[in-house]
mmCIF file of C-alpha atoms in Angstrom:
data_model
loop_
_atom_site.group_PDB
_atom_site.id
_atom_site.type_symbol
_atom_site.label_atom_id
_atom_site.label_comp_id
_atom_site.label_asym_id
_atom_site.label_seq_id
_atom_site.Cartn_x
_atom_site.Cartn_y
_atom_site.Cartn_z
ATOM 1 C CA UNK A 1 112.491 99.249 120.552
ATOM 2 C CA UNK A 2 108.842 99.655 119.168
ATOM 3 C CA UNK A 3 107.515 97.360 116.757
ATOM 4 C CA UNK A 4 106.485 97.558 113.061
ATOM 5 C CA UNK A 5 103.749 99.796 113.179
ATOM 6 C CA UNK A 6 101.249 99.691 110.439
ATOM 7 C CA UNK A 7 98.155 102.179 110.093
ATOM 8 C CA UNK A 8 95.068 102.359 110.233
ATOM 9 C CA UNK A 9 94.467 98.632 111.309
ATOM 10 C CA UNK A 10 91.386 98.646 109.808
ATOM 11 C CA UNK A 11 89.962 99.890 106.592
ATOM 12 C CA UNK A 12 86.303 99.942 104.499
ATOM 13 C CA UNK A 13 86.483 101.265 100.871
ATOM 14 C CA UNK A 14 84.143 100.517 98.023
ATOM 15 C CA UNK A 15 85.211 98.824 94.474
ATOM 16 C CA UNK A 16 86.611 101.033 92.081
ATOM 17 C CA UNK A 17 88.000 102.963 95.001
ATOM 18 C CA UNK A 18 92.265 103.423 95.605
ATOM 19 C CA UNK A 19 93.869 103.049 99.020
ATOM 20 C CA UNK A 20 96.892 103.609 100.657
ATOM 21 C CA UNK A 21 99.039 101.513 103.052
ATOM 22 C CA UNK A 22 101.632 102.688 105.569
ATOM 23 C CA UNK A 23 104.150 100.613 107.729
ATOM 24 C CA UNK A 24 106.824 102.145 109.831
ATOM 25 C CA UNK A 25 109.513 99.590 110.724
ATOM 26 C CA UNK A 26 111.457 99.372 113.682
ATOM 27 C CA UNK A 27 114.173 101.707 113.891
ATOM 28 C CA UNK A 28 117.586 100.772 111.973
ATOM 29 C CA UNK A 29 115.731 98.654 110.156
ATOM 30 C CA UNK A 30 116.112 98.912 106.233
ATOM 31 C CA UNK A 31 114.604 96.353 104.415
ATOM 32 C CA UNK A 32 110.341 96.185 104.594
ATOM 33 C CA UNK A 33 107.981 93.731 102.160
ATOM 34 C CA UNK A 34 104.453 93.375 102.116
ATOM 35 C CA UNK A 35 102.283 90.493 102.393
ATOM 36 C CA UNK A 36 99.043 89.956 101.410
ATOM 37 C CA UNK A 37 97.378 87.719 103.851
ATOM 38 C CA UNK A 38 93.580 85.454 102.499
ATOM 39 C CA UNK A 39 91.740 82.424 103.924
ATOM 40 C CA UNK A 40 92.426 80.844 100.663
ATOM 41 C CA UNK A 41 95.432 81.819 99.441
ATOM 42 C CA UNK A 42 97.240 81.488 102.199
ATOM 43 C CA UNK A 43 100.309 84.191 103.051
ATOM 44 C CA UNK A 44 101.301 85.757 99.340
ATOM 45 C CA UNK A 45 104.366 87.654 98.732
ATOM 46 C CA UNK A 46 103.755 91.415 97.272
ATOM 47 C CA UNK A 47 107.253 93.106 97.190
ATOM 48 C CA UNK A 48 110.254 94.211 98.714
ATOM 49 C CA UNK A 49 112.299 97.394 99.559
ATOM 50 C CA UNK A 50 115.934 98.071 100.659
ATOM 51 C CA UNK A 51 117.294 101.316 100.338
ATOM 52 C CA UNK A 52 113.975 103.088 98.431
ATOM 53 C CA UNK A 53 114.635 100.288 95.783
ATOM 54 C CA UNK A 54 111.971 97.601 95.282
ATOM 55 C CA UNK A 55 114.410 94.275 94.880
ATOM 56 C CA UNK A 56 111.859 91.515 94.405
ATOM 57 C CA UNK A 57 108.109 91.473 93.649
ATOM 58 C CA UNK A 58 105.164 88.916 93.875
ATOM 59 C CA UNK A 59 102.705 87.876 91.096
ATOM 60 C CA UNK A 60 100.551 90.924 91.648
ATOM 61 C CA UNK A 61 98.773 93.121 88.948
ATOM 62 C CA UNK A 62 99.956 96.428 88.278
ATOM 63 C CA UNK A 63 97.655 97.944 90.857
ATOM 64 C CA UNK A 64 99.595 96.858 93.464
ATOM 65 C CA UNK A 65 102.244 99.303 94.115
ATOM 66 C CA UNK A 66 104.698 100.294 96.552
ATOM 67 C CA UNK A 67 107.546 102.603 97.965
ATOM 68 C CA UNK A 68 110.351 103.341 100.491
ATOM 69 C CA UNK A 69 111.389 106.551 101.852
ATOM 70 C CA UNK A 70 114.738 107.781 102.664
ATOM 71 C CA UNK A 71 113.861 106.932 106.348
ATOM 72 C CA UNK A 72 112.669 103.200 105.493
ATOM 73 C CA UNK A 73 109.036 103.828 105.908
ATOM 74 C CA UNK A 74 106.967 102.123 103.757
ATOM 75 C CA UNK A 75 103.965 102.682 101.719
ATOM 76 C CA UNK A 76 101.953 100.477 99.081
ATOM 77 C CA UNK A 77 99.201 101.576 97.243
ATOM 78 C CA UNK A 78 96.126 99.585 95.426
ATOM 79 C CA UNK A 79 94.281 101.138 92.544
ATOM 80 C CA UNK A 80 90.743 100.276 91.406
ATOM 81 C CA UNK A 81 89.889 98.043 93.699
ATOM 82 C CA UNK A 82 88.414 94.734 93.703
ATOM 83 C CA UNK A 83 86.391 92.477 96.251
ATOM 84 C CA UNK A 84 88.970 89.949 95.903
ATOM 85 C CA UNK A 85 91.436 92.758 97.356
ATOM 86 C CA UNK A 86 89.614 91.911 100.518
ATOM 87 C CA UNK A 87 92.615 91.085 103.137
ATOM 88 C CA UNK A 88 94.673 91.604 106.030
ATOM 89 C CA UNK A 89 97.736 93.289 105.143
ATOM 90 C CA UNK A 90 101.171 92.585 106.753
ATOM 91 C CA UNK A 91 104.458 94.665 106.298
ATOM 92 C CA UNK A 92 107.792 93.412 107.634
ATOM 93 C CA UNK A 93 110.395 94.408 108.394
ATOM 94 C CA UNK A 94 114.215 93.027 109.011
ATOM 95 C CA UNK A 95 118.124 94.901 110.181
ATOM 96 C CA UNK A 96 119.268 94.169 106.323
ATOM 97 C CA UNK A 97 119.180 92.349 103.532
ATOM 98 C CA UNK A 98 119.935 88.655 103.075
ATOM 99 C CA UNK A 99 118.414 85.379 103.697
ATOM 100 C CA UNK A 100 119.561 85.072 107.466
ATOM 101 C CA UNK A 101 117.580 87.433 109.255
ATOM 102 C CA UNK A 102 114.147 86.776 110.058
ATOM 103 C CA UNK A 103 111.514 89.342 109.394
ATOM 104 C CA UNK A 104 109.751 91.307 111.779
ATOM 105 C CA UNK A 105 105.926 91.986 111.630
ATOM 106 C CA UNK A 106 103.373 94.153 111.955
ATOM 107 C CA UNK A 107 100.115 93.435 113.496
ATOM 108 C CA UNK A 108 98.534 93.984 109.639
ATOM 109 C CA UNK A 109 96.202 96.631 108.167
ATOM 110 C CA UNK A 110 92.474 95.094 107.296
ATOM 111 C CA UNK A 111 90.990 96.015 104.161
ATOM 112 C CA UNK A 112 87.343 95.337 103.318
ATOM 113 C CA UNK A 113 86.186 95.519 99.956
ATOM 114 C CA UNK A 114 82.854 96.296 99.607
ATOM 115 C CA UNK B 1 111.142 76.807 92.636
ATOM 116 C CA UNK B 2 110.803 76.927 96.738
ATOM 117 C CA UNK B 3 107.778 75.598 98.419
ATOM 118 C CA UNK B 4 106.530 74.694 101.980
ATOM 119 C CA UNK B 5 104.246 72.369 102.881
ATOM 120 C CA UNK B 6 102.410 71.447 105.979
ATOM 121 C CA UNK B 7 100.794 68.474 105.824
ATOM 122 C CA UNK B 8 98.420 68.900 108.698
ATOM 123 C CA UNK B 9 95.789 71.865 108.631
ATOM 124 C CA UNK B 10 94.557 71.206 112.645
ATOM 125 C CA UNK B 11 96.373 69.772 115.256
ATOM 126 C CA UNK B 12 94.605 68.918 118.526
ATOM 127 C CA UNK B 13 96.970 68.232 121.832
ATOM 128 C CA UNK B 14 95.789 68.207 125.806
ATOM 129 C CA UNK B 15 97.467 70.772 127.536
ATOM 130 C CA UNK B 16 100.321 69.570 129.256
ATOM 131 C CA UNK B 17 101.145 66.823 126.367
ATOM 132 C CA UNK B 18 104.237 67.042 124.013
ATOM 133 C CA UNK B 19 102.784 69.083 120.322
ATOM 134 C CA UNK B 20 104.447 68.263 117.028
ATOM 135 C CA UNK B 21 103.383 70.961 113.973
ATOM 136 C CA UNK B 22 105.088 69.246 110.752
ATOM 137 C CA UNK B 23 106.743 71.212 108.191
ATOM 138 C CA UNK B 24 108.655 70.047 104.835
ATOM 139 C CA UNK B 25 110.385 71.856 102.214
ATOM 140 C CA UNK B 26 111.811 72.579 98.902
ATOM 141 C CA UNK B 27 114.284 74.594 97.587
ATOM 142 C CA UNK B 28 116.733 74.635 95.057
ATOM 143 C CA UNK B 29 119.943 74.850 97.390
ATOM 144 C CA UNK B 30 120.223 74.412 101.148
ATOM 145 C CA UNK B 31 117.658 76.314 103.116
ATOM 146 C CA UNK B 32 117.185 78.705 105.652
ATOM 147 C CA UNK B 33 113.685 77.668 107.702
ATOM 148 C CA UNK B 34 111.906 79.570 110.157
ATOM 149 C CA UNK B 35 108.598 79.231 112.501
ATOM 150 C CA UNK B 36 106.202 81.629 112.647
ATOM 151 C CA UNK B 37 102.804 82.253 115.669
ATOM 152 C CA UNK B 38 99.822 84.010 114.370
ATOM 153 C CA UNK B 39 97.600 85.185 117.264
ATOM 154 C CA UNK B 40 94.190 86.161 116.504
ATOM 155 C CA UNK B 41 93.757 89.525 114.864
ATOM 156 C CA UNK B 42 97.463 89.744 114.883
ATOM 157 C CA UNK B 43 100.416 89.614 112.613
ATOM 158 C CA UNK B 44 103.384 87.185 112.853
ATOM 159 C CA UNK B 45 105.404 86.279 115.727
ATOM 160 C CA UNK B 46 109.075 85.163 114.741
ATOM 161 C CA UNK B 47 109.659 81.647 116.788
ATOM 162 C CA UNK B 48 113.166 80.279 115.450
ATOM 163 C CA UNK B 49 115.078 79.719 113.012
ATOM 164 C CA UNK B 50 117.423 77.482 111.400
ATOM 165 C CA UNK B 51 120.707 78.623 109.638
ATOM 166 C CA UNK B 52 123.288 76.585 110.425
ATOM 167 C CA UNK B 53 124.942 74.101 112.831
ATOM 168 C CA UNK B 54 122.974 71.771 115.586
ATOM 169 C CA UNK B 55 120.019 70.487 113.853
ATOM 170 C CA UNK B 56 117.667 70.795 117.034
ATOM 171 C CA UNK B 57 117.320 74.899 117.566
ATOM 172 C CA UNK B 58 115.641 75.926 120.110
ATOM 173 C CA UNK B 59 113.608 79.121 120.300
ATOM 174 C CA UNK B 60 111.027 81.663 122.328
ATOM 175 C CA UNK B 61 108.524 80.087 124.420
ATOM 176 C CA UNK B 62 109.711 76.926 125.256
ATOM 177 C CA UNK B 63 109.733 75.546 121.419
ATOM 178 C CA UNK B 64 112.319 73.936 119.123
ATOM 179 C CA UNK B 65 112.426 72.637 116.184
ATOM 180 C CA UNK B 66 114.292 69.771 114.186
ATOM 181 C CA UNK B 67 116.204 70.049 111.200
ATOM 182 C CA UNK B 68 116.644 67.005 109.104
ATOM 183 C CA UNK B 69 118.114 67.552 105.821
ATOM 184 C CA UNK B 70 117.396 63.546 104.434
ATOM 185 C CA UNK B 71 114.182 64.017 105.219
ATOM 186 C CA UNK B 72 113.344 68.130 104.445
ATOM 187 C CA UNK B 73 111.872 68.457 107.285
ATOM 188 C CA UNK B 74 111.723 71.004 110.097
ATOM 189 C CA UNK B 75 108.995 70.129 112.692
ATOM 190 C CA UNK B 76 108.509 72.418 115.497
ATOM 191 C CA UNK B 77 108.102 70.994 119.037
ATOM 192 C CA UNK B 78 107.252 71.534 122.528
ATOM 193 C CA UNK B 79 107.481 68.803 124.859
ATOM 194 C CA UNK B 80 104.612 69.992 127.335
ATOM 195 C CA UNK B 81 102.074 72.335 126.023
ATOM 196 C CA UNK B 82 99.657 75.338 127.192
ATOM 197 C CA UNK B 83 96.508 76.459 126.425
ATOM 198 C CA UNK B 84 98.079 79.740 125.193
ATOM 199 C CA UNK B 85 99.878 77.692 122.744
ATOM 200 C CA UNK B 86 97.204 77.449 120.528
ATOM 201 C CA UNK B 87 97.800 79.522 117.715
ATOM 202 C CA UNK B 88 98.061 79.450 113.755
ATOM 203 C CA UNK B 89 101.665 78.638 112.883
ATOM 204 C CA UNK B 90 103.537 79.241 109.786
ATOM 205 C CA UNK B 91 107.037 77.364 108.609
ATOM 206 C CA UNK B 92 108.864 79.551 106.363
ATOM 207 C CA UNK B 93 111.691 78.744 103.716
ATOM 208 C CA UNK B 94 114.577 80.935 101.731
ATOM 209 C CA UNK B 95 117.185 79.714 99.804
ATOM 210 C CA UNK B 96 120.902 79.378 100.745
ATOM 211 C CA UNK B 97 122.264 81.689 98.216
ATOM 212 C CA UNK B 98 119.328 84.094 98.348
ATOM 213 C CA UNK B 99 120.088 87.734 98.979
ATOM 214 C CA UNK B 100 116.488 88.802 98.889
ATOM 215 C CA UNK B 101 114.191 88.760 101.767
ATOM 216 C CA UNK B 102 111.500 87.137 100.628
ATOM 217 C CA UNK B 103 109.980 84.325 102.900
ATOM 218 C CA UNK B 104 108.110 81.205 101.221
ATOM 219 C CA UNK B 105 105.077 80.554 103.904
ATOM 220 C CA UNK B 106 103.201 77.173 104.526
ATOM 221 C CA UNK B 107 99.964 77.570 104.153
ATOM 222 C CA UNK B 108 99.401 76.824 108.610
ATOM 223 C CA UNK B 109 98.471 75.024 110.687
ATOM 224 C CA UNK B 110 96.032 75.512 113.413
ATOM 225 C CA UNK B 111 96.781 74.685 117.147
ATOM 226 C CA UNK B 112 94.388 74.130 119.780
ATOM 227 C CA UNK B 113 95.550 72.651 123.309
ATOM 228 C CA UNK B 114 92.467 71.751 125.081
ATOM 229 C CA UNK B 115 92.603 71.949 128.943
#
């Protein structure tokens, strides 16, 4: 099976500016979140989809935002950007929900905030 | 509230010596705990994890990892390791009675096995 795919891996946008995030999980897979991955803040949950619903979400202004489709693909979006926005990326994904199955992810989307 | 910690932000072994990462939790019921490897320029690699049963689980790559409840601890193991090893690894935590799949992260700890 092929991996979580995330694109593009790498991404330069200017402050002020909106950007878009995609992940495609591995197939059969239904439930994706996003991380949001900083030297200082360590690995920081964003949300979390199952079904096109979001079920959970981090402590993340309302310019963080996300989605599911029908086919479990995955997109979160970030208005007016900010340099602190400034990270790698990660989606994951895992078979269902529920607290026994590990997560599967990407290799992370880079965004530079300039 | 859930929380990891890892005590230790570098660990330094010789290649071919057993490595220790430490990891201790808390959470509000009984946890499930997993290990995550973080290659450069590279998301996470699942390792192992611990749901239930025999307290020392062993998982991809020659690693394991102990489960102690008295002590909240989960430290991941190898008893003779490889320059390759050395890696940025994560411990994660979610509660018992969670059904959301949120993971609670450590905030790492970087390996380096020196030849």
């Amino acid at each position: 099976k092929a991996g979580v795919t995330q694109t593009p891996r790498y991404l330069i946008k200017t402050r002020g500016q909106q950007v878009t995030l995609s992940c495609s999980p591995i197939s059969g897979h239904r439930s994706v979140s996003w991380y949001q991955q900083t030297p200082g803040q360590g690995l920081q949950f964003l949300f979390e989809y199952f079904s096109e619903t979001q079920r959970n979400k981090g402590n993340f202004p309302g310019r963080f935002s996300g989605r599911q489709f029908s086919n479990s693909r995955s997109e979160m979006n970030v208005s007016t950007l900010e340099l602190g926005d400034s990270a790698l990326y990660l989606c994951a994904s895992s078979p269902d929900r529920g607290a026994t199955y590990e997560q599967y992810f990407g290799p992370g989307t880079r965004l530079t905030v300039t | 509230a859930q929380s990891v910690a890892q005590p230790e932000d570098q660990v330094n072994v010789a290649e071919g010596n057993p490595l220790t990462v430490k990891c201790t939790y808390s959470v509000s019921g009984n946890p499930y705990l997993f290990w995550y490897v973080q290659y450069p320029n590279r998301g996470l690699q699942f390792l192992l994890k611990y749901i239930t049963g025999d307290n020392l689980v062993k998982g991809s790559y020659g690693f394991e990892a102990e489960f102690n409840k008295s002590q909240t601890s989960f430290h991941l193991k190898k008893p003779s390791a490889l320059v390759s090893d050395s890696a940025l690894y994560f411990c994660a935590v979610r509660d018992r009675g969670s059904t959301l799949g949120r993971l609670y992260f450590g905030r790492g700890t970087q390996l380096t096995v020196w030849p």
